[in-house]
């Protein structure tokens, strides 16, 4: 009563291993169990606060500017200018 039961297998030879963002391979039944646990505990992904995101973008842009000034090769400064500010959007 008042329980959740998942039936599944986790043997590597049965090929029920799924890729996850935090690991290479994870048993499929455990993916479903983790999803239920996250739903029940209301542990959802949340956006970072806007001031924090803005601070990260400004800091990375400043690093890109410093790297561009200190760089001796023009292509490195252009690459740094393009890569550093977009890093927070990929996190």
Tab-separated table of N, CA and C in Angstrom:
chain	number	residue	atom	x	y	z
A	1	UNK	N	0.842	-1.176	0.000
A	1	UNK	CA	0.000	0.000	0.000
A	1	UNK	C	0.891	1.245	0.000
A	2	UNK	N	0.494	2.254	-0.755
A	2	UNK	CA	1.227	3.514	-0.854
A	2	UNK	C	2.673	3.319	-1.278
A	3	UNK	N	2.902	2.433	-2.231
A	3	UNK	CA	4.259	2.167	-2.724
A	3	UNK	C	4.265	2.231	-4.247
A	4	UNK	N	5.428	2.469	-4.762
A	4	UNK	CA	5.652	2.412	-6.198
A	4	UNK	C	6.650	1.303	-6.448
A	5	UNK	N	6.344	0.439	-7.391
A	5	UNK	CA	7.224	-0.683	-7.695
A	5	UNK	C	7.535	-0.652	-9.188
A	6	UNK	N	8.809	-0.729	-9.503
A	6	UNK	CA	9.250	-0.817	-10.888
A	6	UNK	C	9.852	-2.192	-11.104
A	7	UNK	N	9.390	-2.875	-12.118
A	7	UNK	CA	9.983	-4.149	-12.489
A	7	UNK	C	10.866	-3.908	-13.705
A	8	UNK	N	12.074	-4.381	-13.623
A	8	UNK	CA	12.989	-4.203	-14.731
A	8	UNK	C	14.262	-4.978	-14.468
A	9	UNK	N	15.184	-4.842	-15.354
A	9	UNK	CA	16.455	-5.538	-15.219
A	9	UNK	C	17.579	-4.555	-15.488
A	10	UNK	N	18.745	-4.905	-14.972
A	10	UNK	CA	19.880	-3.994	-15.143
A	10	UNK	C	21.140	-4.724	-15.594
A	11	UNK	N	20.994	-5.936	-16.093
A	11	UNK	CA	22.160	-6.683	-16.557
A	11	UNK	C	22.676	-6.079	-17.862
A	12	UNK	N	23.993	-5.878	-17.981
A	12	UNK	CA	24.537	-5.253	-19.198
A	12	UNK	C	24.240	-6.038	-20.476
A	13	UNK	N	24.141	-7.351	-20.390
A	13	UNK	CA	23.906	-8.164	-21.571
A	13	UNK	C	22.499	-8.054	-22.120
A	14	UNK	N	21.597	-7.454	-21.377
A	14	UNK	CA	20.216	-7.327	-21.832
A	14	UNK	C	19.967	-6.020	-22.587
A	15	UNK	N	20.953	-5.178	-22.654
A	15	UNK	CA	20.935	-3.962	-23.473
A	15	UNK	C	19.814	-2.979	-23.118
A	16	UNK	N	19.482	-2.887	-21.838
A	16	UNK	CA	18.522	-1.865	-21.414
A	16	UNK	C	19.275	-0.735	-20.721
A	17	UNK	N	20.397	-0.353	-21.296
A	17	UNK	CA	21.198	0.731	-20.735
A	17	UNK	C	20.968	1.984	-21.568
A	18	UNK	N	20.632	3.063	-20.894
A	18	UNK	CA	20.277	4.307	-21.568
A	18	UNK	C	21.312	5.388	-21.260
A	19	UNK	N	21.658	6.219	-22.228
A	19	UNK	CA	22.556	7.350	-21.944
A	19	UNK	C	21.802	8.421	-21.155
A	20	UNK	N	22.491	9.040	-20.218
A	20	UNK	CA	21.906	10.128	-19.429
A	20	UNK	C	22.861	11.321	-19.468
A	21	UNK	N	22.386	12.501	-19.106
A	21	UNK	CA	23.272	13.670	-19.121
A	21	UNK	C	24.425	13.582	-18.130
A	22	UNK	N	24.269	12.792	-17.072
A	22	UNK	CA	25.316	12.727	-16.049
A	22	UNK	C	26.144	11.455	-16.116
A	23	UNK	N	25.817	10.556	-17.028
A	23	UNK	CA	26.572	9.320	-17.118
A	23	UNK	C	26.455	8.713	-18.496
A	24	UNK	N	27.345	7.783	-18.766
A	24	UNK	CA	27.366	7.167	-20.085
A	24	UNK	C	26.189	6.210	-20.262
A	25	UNK	N	26.054	5.259	-19.340
A	25	UNK	CA	24.986	4.272	-19.462
A	25	UNK	C	24.351	4.050	-18.096
A	26	UNK	N	23.021	3.972	-18.096
A	26	UNK	CA	22.259	3.855	-16.861
A	26	UNK	C	21.109	2.902	-17.140
A	27	UNK	N	20.806	1.958	-16.260
A	27	UNK	CA	19.707	1.025	-16.515
A	27	UNK	C	18.380	1.757	-16.721
A	28	UNK	N	17.614	1.319	-17.716
A	28	UNK	CA	16.363	1.990	-18.064
A	28	UNK	C	15.369	2.048	-16.926
A	29	UNK	N	15.270	0.982	-16.144
A	29	UNK	CA	14.324	0.978	-15.030
A	29	UNK	C	14.727	2.008	-13.981
A	30	UNK	N	16.004	2.235	-13.817
A	30	UNK	CA	16.454	3.236	-12.851
A	30	UNK	C	16.221	4.653	-13.372
A	31	UNK	N	16.215	4.827	-14.689
A	31	UNK	CA	15.866	6.133	-15.261
A	31	UNK	C	14.426	6.475	-14.886
A	32	UNK	N	13.527	5.497	-15.023
A	32	UNK	CA	12.130	5.730	-14.671
A	32	UNK	C	11.961	5.950	-13.170
A	33	UNK	N	12.684	5.200	-12.347
A	33	UNK	CA	12.602	5.378	-10.900
A	33	UNK	C	13.113	6.758	-10.489
A	34	UNK	N	14.187	7.211	-11.108
A	34	UNK	CA	14.719	8.542	-10.813
A	34	UNK	C	13.729	9.619	-11.230
A	35	UNK	N	13.084	9.424	-12.372
A	35	UNK	CA	12.096	10.390	-12.840
A	35	UNK	C	10.920	10.481	-11.861
A	36	UNK	N	10.435	9.344	-11.369
A	36	UNK	CA	9.347	9.360	-10.394
A	36	UNK	C	9.788	10.032	-9.100
A	37	UNK	N	11.001	9.739	-8.641
A	37	UNK	CA	11.509	10.366	-7.422
A	37	UNK	C	11.593	11.883	-7.582
A	38	UNK	N	12.055	12.345	-8.732
A	38	UNK	CA	12.127	13.791	-8.981
A	38	UNK	C	10.738	14.423	-8.997
A	39	UNK	N	9.766	13.737	-9.571
A	39	UNK	CA	8.405	14.268	-9.592
A	39	UNK	C	7.808	14.332	-8.192
A	40	UNK	N	8.003	13.274	-7.406
A	40	UNK	CA	7.425	13.234	-6.061
A	40	UNK	C	8.090	14.226	-5.117
A	41	UNK	N	9.384	14.425	-5.261
A	41	UNK	CA	10.094	15.357	-4.376
A	41	UNK	C	10.114	16.777	-4.945
A	42	UNK	N	9.486	16.963	-6.105
A	42	UNK	CA	9.414	18.265	-6.781
A	42	UNK	C	10.807	18.854	-7.007
A	43	UNK	N	11.751	17.994	-7.356
A	43	UNK	CA	13.130	18.412	-7.625
A	43	UNK	C	13.295	18.624	-9.129
A	44	UNK	N	12.768	19.721	-9.618
A	44	UNK	CA	12.816	20.023	-11.041
A	44	UNK	C	14.017	20.904	-11.352
A	45	UNK	N	14.402	20.933	-12.617
A	45	UNK	CA	15.437	21.869	-13.048
A	45	UNK	C	14.861	23.274	-13.019
A	46	UNK	N	15.659	24.197	-12.547
A	46	UNK	CA	15.213	25.584	-12.474
A	46	UNK	C	16.233	26.481	-13.169
A	47	UNK	N	15.745	27.582	-13.692
A	47	UNK	CA	16.646	28.560	-14.306
A	47	UNK	C	17.451	29.263	-13.225
A	48	UNK	N	18.650	29.642	-13.580
A	48	UNK	CA	19.473	30.434	-12.661
A	48	UNK	C	18.842	31.815	-12.529
A	49	UNK	N	18.994	32.454	-11.375
A	49	UNK	CA	18.468	33.820	-11.230
A	49	UNK	C	19.103	34.752	-12.262
A	50	UNK	N	18.331	35.685	-12.767
A	50	UNK	CA	18.817	36.598	-13.811
A	50	UNK	C	20.066	37.370	-13.401
A	51	UNK	N	20.153	37.882	-12.160
A	51	UNK	CA	21.383	38.601	-11.794
A	51	UNK	C	22.628	37.713	-11.859
A	52	UNK	N	22.485	36.453	-11.472
A	52	UNK	CA	23.623	35.532	-11.538
A	52	UNK	C	24.017	35.273	-12.988
A	53	UNK	N	23.030	35.018	-13.838
A	53	UNK	CA	23.321	34.774	-15.256
A	53	UNK	C	23.975	36.001	-15.892
A	54	UNK	N	23.488	37.181	-15.555
A	54	UNK	CA	24.077	38.407	-16.100
A	54	UNK	C	25.509	38.588	-15.613
A	55	UNK	N	25.756	38.281	-14.340
A	55	UNK	CA	27.113	38.406	-13.795
A	55	UNK	C	28.068	37.436	-14.484
A	56	UNK	N	27.603	36.229	-14.766
A	56	UNK	CA	28.451	35.242	-15.446
A	56	UNK	C	28.769	35.712	-16.862
A	57	UNK	N	27.778	36.241	-17.566
A	57	UNK	CA	28.011	36.733	-18.932
A	57	UNK	C	29.002	37.892	-18.924
A	58	UNK	N	28.844	38.819	-17.982
A	58	UNK	CA	29.761	39.961	-17.900
A	58	UNK	C	31.170	39.490	-17.567
A	59	UNK	N	31.291	38.563	-16.602
A	59	UNK	CA	32.616	38.072	-16.210
A	59	UNK	C	33.298	37.346	-17.369
A	60	UNK	N	32.555	36.509	-18.080
A	60	UNK	CA	33.156	35.790	-19.202
A	60	UNK	C	33.494	36.729	-20.358
A	61	UNK	N	32.692	37.745	-20.547
A	61	UNK	CA	33.016	38.736	-21.578
A	61	UNK	C	34.282	39.499	-21.218
A	62	UNK	N	34.432	39.826	-19.930
A	62	UNK	CA	35.654	40.500	-19.482
A	62	UNK	C	36.867	39.601	-19.679
A	63	UNK	N	36.715	38.315	-19.366
A	63	UNK	CA	37.816	37.370	-19.595
A	63	UNK	C	38.169	37.287	-21.075
A	64	UNK	N	37.147	37.290	-21.927
A	64	UNK	CA	37.408	37.254	-23.370
A	64	UNK	C	38.153	38.504	-23.811
A	65	UNK	N	37.775	39.649	-23.268
A	65	UNK	CA	38.471	40.891	-23.604
A	65	UNK	C	39.910	40.880	-23.150
A	66	UNK	N	40.148	40.412	-21.938
A	66	UNK	CA	41.519	40.332	-21.418
A	66	UNK	C	42.342	39.355	-22.244
A	67	UNK	N	41.735	38.208	-22.581
A	67	UNK	CA	42.454	37.227	-23.396
A	67	UNK	C	42.778	37.802	-24.769
A	68	UNK	N	41.861	38.584	-25.328
A	68	UNK	CA	42.112	39.203	-26.626
A	68	UNK	C	43.226	40.226	-26.570
A	69	UNK	N	43.284	40.985	-25.483
A	69	UNK	CA	44.343	41.988	-25.335
A	69	UNK	C	45.699	41.320	-25.165
A	70	UNK	N	45.732	40.237	-24.391
A	70	UNK	CA	47.000	39.564	-24.111
A	70	UNK	C	47.438	38.620	-25.224
A	71	UNK	N	46.529	38.302	-26.137
A	71	UNK	CA	46.842	37.362	-27.211
A	71	UNK	C	47.758	38.004	-28.240
A	72	UNK	N	48.677	37.214	-28.750
A	72	UNK	CA	49.598	37.700	-29.777
A	72	UNK	C	49.106	37.341	-31.185
A	73	UNK	N	48.114	36.474	-31.252
A	73	UNK	CA	47.590	36.072	-32.558
A	73	UNK	C	46.161	36.586	-32.702
A	74	UNK	N	45.831	37.228	-33.795
A	74	UNK	CA	44.490	37.809	-33.960
A	74	UNK	C	43.368	36.776	-33.939
A	75	UNK	N	43.591	35.586	-34.505
A	75	UNK	CA	42.522	34.597	-34.555
A	75	UNK	C	42.170	34.100	-33.163
A	76	UNK	N	43.124	34.094	-32.232
A	76	UNK	CA	42.822	33.673	-30.868
A	76	UNK	C	41.919	34.687	-30.176
A	77	UNK	N	42.149	35.958	-30.427
A	77	UNK	CA	41.301	36.971	-29.798
A	77	UNK	C	39.884	36.915	-30.362
A	78	UNK	N	39.751	36.665	-31.651
A	78	UNK	CA	38.421	36.541	-32.250
A	78	UNK	C	37.719	35.306	-31.703
A	79	UNK	N	38.437	34.199	-31.602
A	79	UNK	CA	37.854	32.974	-31.065
A	79	UNK	C	37.419	33.173	-29.615
A	80	UNK	N	38.254	33.798	-28.820
A	80	UNK	CA	37.891	34.072	-27.430
A	80	UNK	C	36.692	34.990	-27.325
A	81	UNK	N	36.637	35.988	-28.184
A	81	UNK	CA	35.516	36.928	-28.188
A	81	UNK	C	34.213	36.212	-28.527
A	82	UNK	N	34.267	35.216	-29.417
A	82	UNK	CA	33.061	34.505	-29.822
A	82	UNK	C	32.659	33.405	-28.847
A	83	UNK	N	33.626	32.736	-28.242
A	83	UNK	CA	33.329	31.562	-27.420
A	83	UNK	C	32.945	31.920	-25.991
A	84	UNK	N	33.700	32.765	-25.321
A	84	UNK	CA	33.464	33.026	-23.901
A	84	UNK	C	32.055	33.530	-23.584
A	85	UNK	N	31.501	34.479	-24.301
A	85	UNK	CA	30.164	34.969	-23.922
A	85	UNK	C	29.040	33.961	-24.117
A	86	UNK	N	29.197	32.990	-25.018
A	86	UNK	CA	28.113	32.039	-25.248
A	86	UNK	C	28.201	30.806	-24.362
A	87	UNK	N	29.263	30.664	-23.606
A	87	UNK	CA	29.412	29.501	-22.722
A	87	UNK	C	28.262	29.381	-21.730
A	88	UNK	N	27.800	30.451	-21.073
A	88	UNK	CA	26.712	30.282	-20.103
A	88	UNK	C	25.428	29.737	-20.711
A	89	UNK	N	25.199	29.977	-21.984
A	89	UNK	CA	23.977	29.490	-22.605
A	89	UNK	C	24.031	27.988	-22.854
A	90	UNK	N	25.212	27.414	-22.848
A	90	UNK	CA	25.351	25.977	-23.021
A	90	UNK	C	25.361	25.215	-21.713
A	91	UNK	N	25.442	25.910	-20.598
A	91	UNK	CA	25.499	25.238	-19.298
A	91	UNK	C	24.151	24.778	-18.847
